[in-house]
Short mmCIF file of C-alpha atoms in Angstrom, two decimals:
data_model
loop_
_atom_site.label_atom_id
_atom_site.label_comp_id
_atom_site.label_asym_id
_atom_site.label_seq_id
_atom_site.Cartn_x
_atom_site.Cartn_y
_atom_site.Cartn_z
CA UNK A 151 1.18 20.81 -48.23
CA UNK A 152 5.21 20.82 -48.75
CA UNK A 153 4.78 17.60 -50.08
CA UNK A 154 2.26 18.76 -52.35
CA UNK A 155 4.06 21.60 -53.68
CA UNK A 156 7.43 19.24 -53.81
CA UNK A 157 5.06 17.00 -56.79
CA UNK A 158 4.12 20.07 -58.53
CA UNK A 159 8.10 21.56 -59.08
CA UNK A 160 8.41 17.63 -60.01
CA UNK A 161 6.22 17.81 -62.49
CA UNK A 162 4.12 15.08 -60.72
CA UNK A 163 0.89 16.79 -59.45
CA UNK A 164 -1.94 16.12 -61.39
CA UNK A 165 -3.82 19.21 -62.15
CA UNK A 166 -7.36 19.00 -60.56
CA UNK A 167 -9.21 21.49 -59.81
CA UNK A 168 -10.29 22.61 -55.85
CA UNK A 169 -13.49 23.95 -54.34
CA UNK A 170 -13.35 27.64 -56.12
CA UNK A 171 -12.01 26.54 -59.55
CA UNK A 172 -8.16 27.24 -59.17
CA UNK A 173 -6.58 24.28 -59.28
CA UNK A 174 -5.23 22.52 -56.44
CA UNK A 175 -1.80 22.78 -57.30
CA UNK A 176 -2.00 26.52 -57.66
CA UNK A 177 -3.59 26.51 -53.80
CA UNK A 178 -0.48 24.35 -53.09
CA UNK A 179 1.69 26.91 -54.08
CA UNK A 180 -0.55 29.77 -52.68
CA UNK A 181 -0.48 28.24 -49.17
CA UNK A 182 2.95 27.93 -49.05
CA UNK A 183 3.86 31.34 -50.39
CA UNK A 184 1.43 32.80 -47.07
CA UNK A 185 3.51 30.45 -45.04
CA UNK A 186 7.00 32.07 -45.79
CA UNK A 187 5.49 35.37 -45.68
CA UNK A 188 3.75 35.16 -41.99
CA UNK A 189 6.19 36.59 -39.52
CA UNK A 190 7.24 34.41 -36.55
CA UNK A 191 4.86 34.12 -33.47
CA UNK A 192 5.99 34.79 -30.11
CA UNK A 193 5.85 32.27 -27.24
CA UNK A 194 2.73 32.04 -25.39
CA UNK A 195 3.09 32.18 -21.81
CA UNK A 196 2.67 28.65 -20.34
CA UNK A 197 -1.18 27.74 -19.17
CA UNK A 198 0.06 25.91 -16.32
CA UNK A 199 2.37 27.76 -14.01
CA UNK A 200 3.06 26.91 -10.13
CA UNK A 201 0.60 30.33 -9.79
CA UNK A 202 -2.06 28.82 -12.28
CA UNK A 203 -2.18 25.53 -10.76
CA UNK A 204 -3.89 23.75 -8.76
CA UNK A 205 -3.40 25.02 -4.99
CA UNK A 206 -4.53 22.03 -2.97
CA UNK A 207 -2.29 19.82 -5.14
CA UNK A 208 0.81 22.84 -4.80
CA UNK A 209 0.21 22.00 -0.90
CA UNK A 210 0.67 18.01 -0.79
CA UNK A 211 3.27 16.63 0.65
CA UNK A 212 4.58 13.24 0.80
CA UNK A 213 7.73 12.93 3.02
CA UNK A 214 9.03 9.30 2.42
CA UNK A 215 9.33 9.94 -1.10
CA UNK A 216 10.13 13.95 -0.40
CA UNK A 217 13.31 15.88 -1.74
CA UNK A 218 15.56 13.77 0.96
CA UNK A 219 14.65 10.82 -1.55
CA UNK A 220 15.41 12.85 -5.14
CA UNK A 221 18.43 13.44 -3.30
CA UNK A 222 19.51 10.13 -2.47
CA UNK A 223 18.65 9.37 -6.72
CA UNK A 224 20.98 12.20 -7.58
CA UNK A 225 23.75 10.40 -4.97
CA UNK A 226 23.03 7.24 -6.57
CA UNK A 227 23.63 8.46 -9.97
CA UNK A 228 27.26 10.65 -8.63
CA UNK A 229 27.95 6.93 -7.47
CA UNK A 230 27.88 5.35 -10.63
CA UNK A 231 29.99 7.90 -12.30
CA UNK A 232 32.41 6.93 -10.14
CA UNK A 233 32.20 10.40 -7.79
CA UNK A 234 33.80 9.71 -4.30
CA UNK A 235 31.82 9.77 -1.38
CA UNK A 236 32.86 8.49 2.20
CA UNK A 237 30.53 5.11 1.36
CA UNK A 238 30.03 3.14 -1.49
CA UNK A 239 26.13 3.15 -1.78
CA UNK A 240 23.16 4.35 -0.69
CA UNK A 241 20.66 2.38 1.89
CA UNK A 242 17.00 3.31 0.70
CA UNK A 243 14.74 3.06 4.39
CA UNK A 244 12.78 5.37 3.30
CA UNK A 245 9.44 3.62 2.48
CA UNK A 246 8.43 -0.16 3.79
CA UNK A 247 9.31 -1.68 0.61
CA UNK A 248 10.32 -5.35 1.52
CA UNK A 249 11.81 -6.43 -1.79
CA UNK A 250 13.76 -3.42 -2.59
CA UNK A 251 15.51 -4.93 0.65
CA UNK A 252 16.39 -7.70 -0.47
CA UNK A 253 13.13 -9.62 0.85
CA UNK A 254 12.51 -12.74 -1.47
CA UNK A 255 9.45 -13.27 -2.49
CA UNK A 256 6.96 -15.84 -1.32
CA UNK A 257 7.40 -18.84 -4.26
CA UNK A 258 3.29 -19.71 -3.81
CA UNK A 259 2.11 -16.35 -4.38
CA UNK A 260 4.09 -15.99 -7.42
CA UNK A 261 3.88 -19.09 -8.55
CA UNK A 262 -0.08 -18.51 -8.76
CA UNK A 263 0.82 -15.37 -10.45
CA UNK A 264 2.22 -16.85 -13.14
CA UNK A 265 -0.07 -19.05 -13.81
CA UNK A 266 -2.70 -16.18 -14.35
CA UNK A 267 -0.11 -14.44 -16.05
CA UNK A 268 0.66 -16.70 -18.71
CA UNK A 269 -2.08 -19.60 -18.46
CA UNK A 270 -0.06 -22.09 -20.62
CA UNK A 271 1.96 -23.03 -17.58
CA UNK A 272 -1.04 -24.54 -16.08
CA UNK A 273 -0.20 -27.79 -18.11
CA UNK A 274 3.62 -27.35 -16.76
CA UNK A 275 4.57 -30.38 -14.32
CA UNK A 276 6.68 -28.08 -12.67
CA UNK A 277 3.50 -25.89 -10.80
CA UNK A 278 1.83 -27.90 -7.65
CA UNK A 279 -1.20 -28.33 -8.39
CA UNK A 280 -2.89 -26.45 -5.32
CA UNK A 281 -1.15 -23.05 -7.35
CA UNK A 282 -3.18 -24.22 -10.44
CA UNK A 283 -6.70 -24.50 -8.87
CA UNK A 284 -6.33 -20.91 -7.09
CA UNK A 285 -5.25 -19.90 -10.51
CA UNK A 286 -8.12 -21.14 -12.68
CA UNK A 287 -10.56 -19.96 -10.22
CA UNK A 288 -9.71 -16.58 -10.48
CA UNK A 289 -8.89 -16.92 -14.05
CA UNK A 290 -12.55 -18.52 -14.66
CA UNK A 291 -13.82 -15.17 -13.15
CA UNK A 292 -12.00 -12.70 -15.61
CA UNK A 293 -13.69 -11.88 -18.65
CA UNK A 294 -12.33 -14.10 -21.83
CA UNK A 295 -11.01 -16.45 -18.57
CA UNK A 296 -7.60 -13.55 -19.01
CA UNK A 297 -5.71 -11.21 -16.35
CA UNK A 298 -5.58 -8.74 -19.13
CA UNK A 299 -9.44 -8.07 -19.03
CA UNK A 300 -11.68 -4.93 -16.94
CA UNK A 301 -13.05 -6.51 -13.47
CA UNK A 302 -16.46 -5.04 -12.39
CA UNK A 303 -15.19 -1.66 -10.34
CA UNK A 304 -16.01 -3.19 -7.10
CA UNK A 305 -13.55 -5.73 -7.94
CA UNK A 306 -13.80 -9.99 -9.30
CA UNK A 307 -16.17 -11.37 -7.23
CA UNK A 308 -14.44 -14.54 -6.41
CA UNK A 309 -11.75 -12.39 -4.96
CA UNK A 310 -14.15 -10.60 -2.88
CA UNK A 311 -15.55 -13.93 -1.62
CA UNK A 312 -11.96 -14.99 -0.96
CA UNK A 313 -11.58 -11.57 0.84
CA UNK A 314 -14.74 -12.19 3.03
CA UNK A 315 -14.07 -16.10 4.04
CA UNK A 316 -10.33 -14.43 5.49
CA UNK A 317 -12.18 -11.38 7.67
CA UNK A 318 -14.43 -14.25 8.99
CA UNK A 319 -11.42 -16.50 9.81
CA UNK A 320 -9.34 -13.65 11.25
CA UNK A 321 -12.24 -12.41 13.34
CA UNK A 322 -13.46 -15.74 15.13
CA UNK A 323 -16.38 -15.99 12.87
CA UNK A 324 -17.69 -12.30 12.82
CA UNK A 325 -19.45 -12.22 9.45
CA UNK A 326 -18.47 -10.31 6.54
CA UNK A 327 -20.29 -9.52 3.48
CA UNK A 328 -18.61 -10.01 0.09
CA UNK A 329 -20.78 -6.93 -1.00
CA UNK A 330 -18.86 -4.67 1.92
CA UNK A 331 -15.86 -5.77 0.54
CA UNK A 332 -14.00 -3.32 -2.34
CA UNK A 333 -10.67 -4.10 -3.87
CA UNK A 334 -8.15 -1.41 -4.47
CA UNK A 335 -5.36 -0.16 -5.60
CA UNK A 336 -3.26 -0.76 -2.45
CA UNK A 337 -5.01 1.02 0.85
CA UNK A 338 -3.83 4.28 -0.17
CA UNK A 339 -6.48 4.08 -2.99
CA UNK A 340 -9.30 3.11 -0.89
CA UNK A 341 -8.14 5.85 2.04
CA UNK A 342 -8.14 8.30 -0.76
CA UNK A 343 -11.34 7.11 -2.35
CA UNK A 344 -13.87 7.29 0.85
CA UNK A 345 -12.07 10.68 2.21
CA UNK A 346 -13.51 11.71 -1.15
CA UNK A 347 -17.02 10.91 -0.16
CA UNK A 348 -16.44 12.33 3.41
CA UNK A 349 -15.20 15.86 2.63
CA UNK A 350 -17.96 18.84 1.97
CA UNK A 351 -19.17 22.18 3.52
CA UNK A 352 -17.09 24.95 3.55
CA UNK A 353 -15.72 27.41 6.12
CA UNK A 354 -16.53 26.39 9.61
CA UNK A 355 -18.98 23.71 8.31
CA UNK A 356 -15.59 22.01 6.17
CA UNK A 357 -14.58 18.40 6.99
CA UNK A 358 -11.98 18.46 9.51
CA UNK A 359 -10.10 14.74 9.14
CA UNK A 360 -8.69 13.76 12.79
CA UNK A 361 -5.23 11.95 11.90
CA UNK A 362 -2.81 10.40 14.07
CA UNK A 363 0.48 12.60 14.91
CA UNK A 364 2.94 11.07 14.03
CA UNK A 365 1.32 9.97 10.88
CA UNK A 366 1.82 8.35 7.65
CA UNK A 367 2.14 11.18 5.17
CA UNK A 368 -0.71 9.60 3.14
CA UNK A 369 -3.33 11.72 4.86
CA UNK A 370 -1.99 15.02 5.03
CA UNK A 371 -1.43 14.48 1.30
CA UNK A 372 -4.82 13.38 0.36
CA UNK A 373 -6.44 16.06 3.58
CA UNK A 374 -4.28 18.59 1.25
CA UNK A 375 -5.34 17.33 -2.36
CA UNK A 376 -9.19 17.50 -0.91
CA UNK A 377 -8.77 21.20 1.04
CA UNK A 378 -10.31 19.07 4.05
CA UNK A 379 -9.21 20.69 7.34
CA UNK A 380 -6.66 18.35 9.40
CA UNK A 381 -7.38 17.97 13.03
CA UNK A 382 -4.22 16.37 14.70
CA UNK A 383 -4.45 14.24 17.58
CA UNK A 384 -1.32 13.25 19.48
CA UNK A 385 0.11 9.53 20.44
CA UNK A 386 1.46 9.50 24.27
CA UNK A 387 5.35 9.25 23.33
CA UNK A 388 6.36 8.57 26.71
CA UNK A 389 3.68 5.52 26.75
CA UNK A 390 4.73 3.23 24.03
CA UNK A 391 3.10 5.50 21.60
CA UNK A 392 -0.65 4.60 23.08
CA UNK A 393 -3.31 6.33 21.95
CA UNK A 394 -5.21 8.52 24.82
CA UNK A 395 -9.21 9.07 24.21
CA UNK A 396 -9.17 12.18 26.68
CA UNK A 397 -6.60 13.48 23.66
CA UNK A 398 -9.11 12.72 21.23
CA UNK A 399 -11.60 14.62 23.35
CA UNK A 400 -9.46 17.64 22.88
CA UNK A 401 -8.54 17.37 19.45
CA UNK A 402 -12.56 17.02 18.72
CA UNK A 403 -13.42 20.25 20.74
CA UNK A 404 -10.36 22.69 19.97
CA UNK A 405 -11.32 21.97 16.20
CA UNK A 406 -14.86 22.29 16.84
CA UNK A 407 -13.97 25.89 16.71
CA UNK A 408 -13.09 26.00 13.14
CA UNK A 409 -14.58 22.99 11.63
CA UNK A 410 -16.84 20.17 11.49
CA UNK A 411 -14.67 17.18 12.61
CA UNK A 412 -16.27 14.03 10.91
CA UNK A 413 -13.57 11.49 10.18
CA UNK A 414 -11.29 9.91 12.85
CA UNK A 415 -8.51 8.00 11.26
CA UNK A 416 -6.70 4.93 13.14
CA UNK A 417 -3.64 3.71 12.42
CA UNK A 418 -3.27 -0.29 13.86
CA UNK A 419 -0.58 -1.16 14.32
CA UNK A 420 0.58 2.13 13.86
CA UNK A 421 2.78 3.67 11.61
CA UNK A 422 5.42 5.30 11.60
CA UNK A 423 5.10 4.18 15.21
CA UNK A 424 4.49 0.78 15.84
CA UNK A 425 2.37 0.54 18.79
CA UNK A 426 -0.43 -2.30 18.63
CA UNK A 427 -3.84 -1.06 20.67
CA UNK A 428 -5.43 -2.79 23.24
CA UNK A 429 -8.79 -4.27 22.90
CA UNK A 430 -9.59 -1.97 25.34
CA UNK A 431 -8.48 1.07 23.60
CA UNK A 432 -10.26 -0.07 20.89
CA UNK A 433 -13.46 -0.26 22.47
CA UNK A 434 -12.67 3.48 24.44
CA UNK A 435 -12.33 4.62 20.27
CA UNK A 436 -14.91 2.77 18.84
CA UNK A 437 -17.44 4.50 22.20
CA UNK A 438 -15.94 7.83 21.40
CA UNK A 439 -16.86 7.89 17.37
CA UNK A 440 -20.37 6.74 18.31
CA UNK A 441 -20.59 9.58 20.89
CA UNK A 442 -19.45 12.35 18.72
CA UNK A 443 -21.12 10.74 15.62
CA UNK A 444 -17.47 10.21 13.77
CA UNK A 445 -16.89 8.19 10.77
CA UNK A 446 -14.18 5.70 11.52
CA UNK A 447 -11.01 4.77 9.47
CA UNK A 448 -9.33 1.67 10.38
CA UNK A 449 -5.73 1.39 8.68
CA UNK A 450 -4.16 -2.51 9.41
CA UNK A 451 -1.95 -2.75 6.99
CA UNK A 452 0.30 -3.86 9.33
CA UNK A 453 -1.50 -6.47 10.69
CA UNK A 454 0.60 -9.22 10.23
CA UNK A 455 3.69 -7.93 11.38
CA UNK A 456 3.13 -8.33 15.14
CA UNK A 457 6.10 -9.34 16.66
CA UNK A 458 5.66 -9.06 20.53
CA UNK A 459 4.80 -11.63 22.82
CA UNK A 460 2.60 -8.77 25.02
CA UNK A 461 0.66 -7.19 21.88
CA UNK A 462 -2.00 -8.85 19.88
CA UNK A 463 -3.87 -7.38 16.73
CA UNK A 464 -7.74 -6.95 17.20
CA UNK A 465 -9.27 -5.42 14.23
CA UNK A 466 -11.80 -3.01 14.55
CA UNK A 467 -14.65 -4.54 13.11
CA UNK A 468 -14.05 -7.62 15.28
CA UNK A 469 -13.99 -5.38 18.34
CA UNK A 470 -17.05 -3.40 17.07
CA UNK A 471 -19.25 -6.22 16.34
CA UNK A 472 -18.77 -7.76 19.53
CA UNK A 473 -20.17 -4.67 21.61
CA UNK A 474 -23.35 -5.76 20.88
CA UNK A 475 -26.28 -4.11 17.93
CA UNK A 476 -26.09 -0.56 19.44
CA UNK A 477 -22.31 -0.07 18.51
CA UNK A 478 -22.48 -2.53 15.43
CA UNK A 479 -25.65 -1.49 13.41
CA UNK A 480 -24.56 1.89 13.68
CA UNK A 481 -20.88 3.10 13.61
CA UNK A 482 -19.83 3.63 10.43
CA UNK A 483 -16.30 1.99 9.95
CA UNK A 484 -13.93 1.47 6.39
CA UNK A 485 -10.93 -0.76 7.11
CA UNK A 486 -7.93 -1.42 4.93
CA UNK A 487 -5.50 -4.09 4.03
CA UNK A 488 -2.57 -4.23 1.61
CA UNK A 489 -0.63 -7.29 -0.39
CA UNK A 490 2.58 -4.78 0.19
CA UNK A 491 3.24 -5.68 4.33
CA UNK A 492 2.78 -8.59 6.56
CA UNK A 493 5.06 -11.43 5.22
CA UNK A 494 4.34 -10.80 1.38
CA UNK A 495 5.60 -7.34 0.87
CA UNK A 496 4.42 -7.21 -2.13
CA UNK A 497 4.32 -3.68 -3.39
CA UNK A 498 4.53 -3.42 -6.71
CA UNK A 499 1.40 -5.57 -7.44
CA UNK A 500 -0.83 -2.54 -5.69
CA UNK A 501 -3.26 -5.33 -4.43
CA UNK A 502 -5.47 -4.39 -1.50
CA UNK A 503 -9.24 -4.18 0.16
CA UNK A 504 -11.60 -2.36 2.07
CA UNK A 505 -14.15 -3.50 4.01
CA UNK A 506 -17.26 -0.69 4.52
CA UNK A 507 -20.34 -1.05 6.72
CA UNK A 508 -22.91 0.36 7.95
CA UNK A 509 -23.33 2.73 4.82
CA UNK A 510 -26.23 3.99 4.21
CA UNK A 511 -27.39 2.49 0.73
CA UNK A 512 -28.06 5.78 -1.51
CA UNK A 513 -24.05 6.17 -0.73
CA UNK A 514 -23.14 3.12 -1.46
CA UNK A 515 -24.37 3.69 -5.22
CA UNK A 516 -22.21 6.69 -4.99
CA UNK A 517 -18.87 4.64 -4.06
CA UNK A 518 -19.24 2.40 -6.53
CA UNK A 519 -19.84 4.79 -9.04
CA UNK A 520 -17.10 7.05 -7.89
CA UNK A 521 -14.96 3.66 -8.33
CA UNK A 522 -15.96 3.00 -11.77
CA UNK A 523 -14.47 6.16 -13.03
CA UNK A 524 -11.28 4.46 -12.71
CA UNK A 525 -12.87 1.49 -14.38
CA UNK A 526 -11.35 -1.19 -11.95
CA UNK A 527 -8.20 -1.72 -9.56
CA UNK A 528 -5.54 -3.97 -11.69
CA UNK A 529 -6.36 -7.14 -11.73
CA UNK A 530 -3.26 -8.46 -11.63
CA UNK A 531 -2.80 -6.68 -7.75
CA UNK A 532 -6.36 -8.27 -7.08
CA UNK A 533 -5.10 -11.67 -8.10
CA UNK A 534 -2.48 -10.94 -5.93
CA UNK A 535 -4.72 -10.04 -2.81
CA UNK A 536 -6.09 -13.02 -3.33
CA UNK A 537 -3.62 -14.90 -2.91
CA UNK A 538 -2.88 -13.09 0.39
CA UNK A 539 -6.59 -13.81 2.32
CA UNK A 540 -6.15 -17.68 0.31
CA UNK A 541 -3.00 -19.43 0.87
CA UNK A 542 -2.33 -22.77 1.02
CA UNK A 543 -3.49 -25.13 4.07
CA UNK A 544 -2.70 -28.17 5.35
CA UNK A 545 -3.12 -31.15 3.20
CA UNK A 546 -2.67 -29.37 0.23
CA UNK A 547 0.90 -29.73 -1.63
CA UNK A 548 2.31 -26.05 -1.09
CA UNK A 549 1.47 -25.93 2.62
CA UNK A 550 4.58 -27.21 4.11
CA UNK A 551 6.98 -24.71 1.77
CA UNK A 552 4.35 -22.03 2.64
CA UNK A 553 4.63 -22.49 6.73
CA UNK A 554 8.35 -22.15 6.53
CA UNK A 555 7.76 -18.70 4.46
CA UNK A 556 5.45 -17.42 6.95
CA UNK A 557 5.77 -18.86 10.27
CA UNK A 558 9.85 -18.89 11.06
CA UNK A 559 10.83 -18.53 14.22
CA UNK A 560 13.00 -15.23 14.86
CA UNK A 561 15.80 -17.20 15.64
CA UNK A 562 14.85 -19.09 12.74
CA UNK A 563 15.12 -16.21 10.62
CA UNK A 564 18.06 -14.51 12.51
CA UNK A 565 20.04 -18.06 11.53
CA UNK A 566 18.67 -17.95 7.70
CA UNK A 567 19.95 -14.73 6.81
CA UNK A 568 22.99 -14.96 8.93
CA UNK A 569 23.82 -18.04 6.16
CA UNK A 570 22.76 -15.85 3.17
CA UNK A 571 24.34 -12.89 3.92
CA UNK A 572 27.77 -13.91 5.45
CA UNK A 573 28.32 -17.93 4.81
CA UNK A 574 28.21 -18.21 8.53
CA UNK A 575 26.31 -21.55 9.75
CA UNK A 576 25.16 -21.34 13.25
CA UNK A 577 22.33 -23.21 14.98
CA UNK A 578 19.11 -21.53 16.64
CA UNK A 579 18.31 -21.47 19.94
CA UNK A 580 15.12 -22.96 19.68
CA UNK A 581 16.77 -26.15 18.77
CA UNK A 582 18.57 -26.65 22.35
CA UNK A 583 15.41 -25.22 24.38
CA UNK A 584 15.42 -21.51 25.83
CA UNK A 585 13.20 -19.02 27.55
CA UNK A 586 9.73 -18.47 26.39
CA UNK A 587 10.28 -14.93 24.81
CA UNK A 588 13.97 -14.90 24.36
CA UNK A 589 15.86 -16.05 21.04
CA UNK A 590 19.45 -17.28 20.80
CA UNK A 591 21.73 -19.26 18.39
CA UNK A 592 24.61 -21.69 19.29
CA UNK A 593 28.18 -21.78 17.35
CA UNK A 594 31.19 -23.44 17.82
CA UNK A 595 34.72 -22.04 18.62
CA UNK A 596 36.42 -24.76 16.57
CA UNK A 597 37.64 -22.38 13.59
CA UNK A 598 41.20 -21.36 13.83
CA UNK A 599 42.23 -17.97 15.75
CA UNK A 600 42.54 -15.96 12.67
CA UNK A 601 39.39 -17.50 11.18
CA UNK A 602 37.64 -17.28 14.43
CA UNK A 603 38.23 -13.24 14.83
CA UNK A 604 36.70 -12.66 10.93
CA UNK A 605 33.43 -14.91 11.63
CA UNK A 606 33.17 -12.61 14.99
CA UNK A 607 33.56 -9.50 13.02
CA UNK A 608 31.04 -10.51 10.07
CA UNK A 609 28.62 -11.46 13.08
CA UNK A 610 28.94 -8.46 14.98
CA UNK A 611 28.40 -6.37 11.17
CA UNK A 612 25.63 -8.54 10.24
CA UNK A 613 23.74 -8.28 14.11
CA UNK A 614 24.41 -4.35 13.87
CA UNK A 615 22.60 -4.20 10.01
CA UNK A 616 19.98 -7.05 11.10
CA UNK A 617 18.84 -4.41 14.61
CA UNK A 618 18.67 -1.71 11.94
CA UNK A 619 16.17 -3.81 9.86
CA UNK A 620 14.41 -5.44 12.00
CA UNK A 621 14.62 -3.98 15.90
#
C-alpha cells in the first residue's frame, strides 16, 4: 500500500478504478491516511507464559544436559575471551558421547556412510568393495535408490531384516521377526514412543512406570512429559548395584496404593550404574512381570560395552524365550538398542531399534500409526544401525581393519592411546604372556635420567586421565 501511494505522488499509478467506483489510487491514499491516524496499540500479554504452559513439560527434567551443563557453555565461552580461571578448559563427562571425547570413528561404518551419502563414490577405487555392497543394498531399498527419501514409518525393510539376522546371532538362534523389529530415532525415541501407548486412567487407576533408582534421566523426563506416576525401585548399592526382586515386590505394592503400576523398566547393563544382571536375575524379573501382569522394558544400550571377565550380557528376550511357551507367548517385552554406545559411539546419527512382542495385533496398528506421525526415523541414523547389526566378516576385505576396531585387547588399547596421546611407545603385556584377567605393558629404562623422569610423569598423567575414562 506505501508502495502504491509512493507511484501515485510519482505520477506513476495508473488510474483504475476499485470495487465501489473510487479509484484505486484514491483508496491508496485513503488507507494510508487511516493508517497515520490509528493510535498505537498496546502490547498484548504473551500467550505462552511459564503459568500458561504446559505443566507436565514445566516438570521435565533432564540432568546430564541440566543447568550444571549451560554452565559449563557459559565457562567455555569466559574461556575464549580470555577470562582466567584456575584451568584452561572444560572436560564435558556429562553425557556418554564417545566422539566428543576424542573417540575416532570406526572407518567401515563411515565409509558405508558415505557411500549412501554421496553414491558417486561407489565407482571410487579408494572404497573396499564389501562397504559398496552394504551400501547399494540399502540404497536399492530407499525410494529413488537416495538417503534423502521418507522410509515406511516402521523403518527400510532391509534394515529391519539386517536388524533381525543380528538378534538371532546374538541370541544363539532365538528367532526374531523383522515385523517386531521398529527403527528409531536412537532408544530414547522408541522408550518415549511405547510409554506413550502404556500410559492411561487417571487418579488411582493412572500408569505408574517402575524405573530403576539410580536412573537415566530419560524416564523421569518422558514419566513427567506423559503425567504417568513414577514408581521407584532401588538397586542394592552395597551389592554391586544388583537388582533385588523382593525390592520390586515392594515398590509394586507401596504404589499399589496410589496407582496402577503397569510398566517395569530395566536398565542392562545399567546406567548410570554399570552392573550387568545375572541370567538368573533375569529370569527372577522376567517371573515377577508375568506374576503381576507388568509390561516389560528392556534398555541394552550398553550391551557391548562389557568389560569384566565375571559378567556376561544376556538379553531379555533370549532369557525369556528360553523359559519355555508359558513365559514366551505371553510376557509382553520392548527392547532397545542404539548406534551411539558399544564400540561405535555414534551419536549424532540417532540410529537405533526396538524389538516388540507379544503385542496384541489391534495395538500394533496403533504403534505404527502413532510412528507415522513422525513420518519415519532419519534414514541416514537407520543406515547407520545397519551398519551396526551388519559389519564386516571374515573373508570379506574390511574384516581384518574392522577386528582391530572392535576387538583390542585392553592392554592393546591402553598401549594405542598411550602413543597418541603422549608419543610414548611401550609394548603390551599380552605380547610377553600374563595372567588370565590382568593387563600390563613393558618399557625400557634406556632413556636418559632427565628424559626418563618426563616419560614417567606423562605416564603417570596419562594413567590418572585414562582411570577417569575408562575405570
Amino acid at each position: 500500500m506505501q508502495r502504491a501511494a509512493a507511484l501515485v505522488r510519482r505520477g506513476c499509478c495508473p488510474r483504475t478504478l476499485g470495487p465501489w467506483g473510487r479509484s484505486q489510487s484514491s483508496a491508496a491514499a485513503e488507507a494510508s491516511a487511516v493508517l497515520k491516524v490509528r493510535p498505537e496499540r498496546s502490547r498484548r500479554e504473551r500467550i505462552l507464559t511459564l503459568e500458561s504452559m504446559n505443566p507436565q513439560v514445566k516438570a521435565v527434567e533432564y540432568a546430564v544436559r541440566g543447568p550444571i551443563v549451560l554452565k559449563a557453555g557459559e565457562i567455555e565461552l569466559e574461556l575464549q575471551r580470555g577470562i582466567k580461571k584456575p584451568f584452561t578448559e572444560v572436560i564435558r563427562a556429562n553425557i556418554g558421547d564417545a566422539q566428543a571425547m576424542g573417540q575416532q570413528p570406526i572407518t567401515f561404518l563411515r565409509q558405508v556412510m558415505a557411500l549412501c551419502t554421496y553414491p558417486n563414490l561407489l565407482d571410487s577405487p579408494s572404497f573396499p568393495e564389501d562397504a559398496k555392497k552394504r551400501a547399494r543394498r540399502i540404497l536399492q531399498a530407499c525410494g529413488g535408490n537416495s538417503l534423502g527419501s521418507y522410509s515406511a514409518s516402521q523403518g527400510v525393510n532391509c534394515i529391519r531384516e539386517d536388524v533381525a539376522a543380528y538378534i538371532t546371532r546374538r541370541d544363539g538362534g532365538v528367532p526374531a521377526d523383522p515385523d517386531n523389529i521398529y527403527l528409531t530415532t536412537g532408544a530414547s525415541d522408541g522408550i518415549s514412543t511405547i510409554l506413550k501407548i502404556l500410559v492411561s486412567g487417571g487418579g488411582k487407576s493412572r500408569t505408574g512406570v517402575m524405573i530403576p533408582i539410580p536412573q537415566y534421566p530419560l524416564y523421569s523426563a518422558v514419566i513427567s512429559e506423559l503425567d504417568a506416576i513414577q514408581v521407584n525401585y532401588y538397586l542394592d548399592e552395597d551389592n554391586c548395584w544388583a537388582l533385588n526382586v523382593n525390592e520390586l515386590r515392594r515398590a509394586v505394592q507401596q504404589a499399589k496404593e496410589h496407582c496402577n503400576p503397569k510398566v517395569l523398566c530395566i536398565i542392562n547393563p545399567g546406567n548410570p550404574t554399570g552392573q550387568v544382571q545375572s541370567r538368573k536375575c533375569i529370569e527372577d524379573v522376567i517371573h515377577f512381570a508375568w506374576e503381576e501382569k507388568l509390561f516389560l522394558l528392556a534398555d541394552e544400550v550398553y550391551q557391548d560395552n562389557v568389560y569384566s571377565s565375571d559378567c556376561k550380557f544376556h538379553s531379555f528376550k533370549k532369557v525369556l524365550y528360553e523359559m519355555g511357551p508359558e513365559y514366551s507367548s505371553n510376557v509382553e517385552l520392548a527392547s532397545f538398542h542404539s548406534t551411539s554406545k558399544g564400540y561405535m559411539g555414534e551419536c549424532g546419527y540417532r540410529g537405533g531399534y526396538m524389538e516388540v512382542i507379544n503385542l496384541h495385533p489391534e495395538i500394533k496398528g496403533q504403534l505404527v500409526k502413532l510412528l507415522s506421525v513422525r513420518l519415519c526415523p532419519p534414514v541416514s541414523g537407520q543406515a547407520a544401525m545397519d551398519i551396526v547389526v551388519n559389519p564386516p566378516v571374515p573373508g570379506e576385505e574390511s574384516f581384518e581393519q574392522f577386528s582391530r576396531a572392535h576387538k583390542m585387547a585392553p592392554d592393546m588399547f591402553y598401549c594405542m592411546k598411550l602413543l597418541e596421546e603422549t608419543g610414548i611407545c611401550v609394548v603390551p603385556g599380552s605380547g610377553f604372556g600374563q595372567r588370565e584377567g590382568t593387563y600390563h605393558f613393558r618399557m625400557t629404562i634406556l632413556p636418559p635420567v632427565e628424559k626418563l623422569k618426563t616419560v614417567l610423569q606423562k605416564v603417570k598423567d596419562f594413567h590418572i586421565k585414562f582411570l577417569e575414562e575408562y575405570a
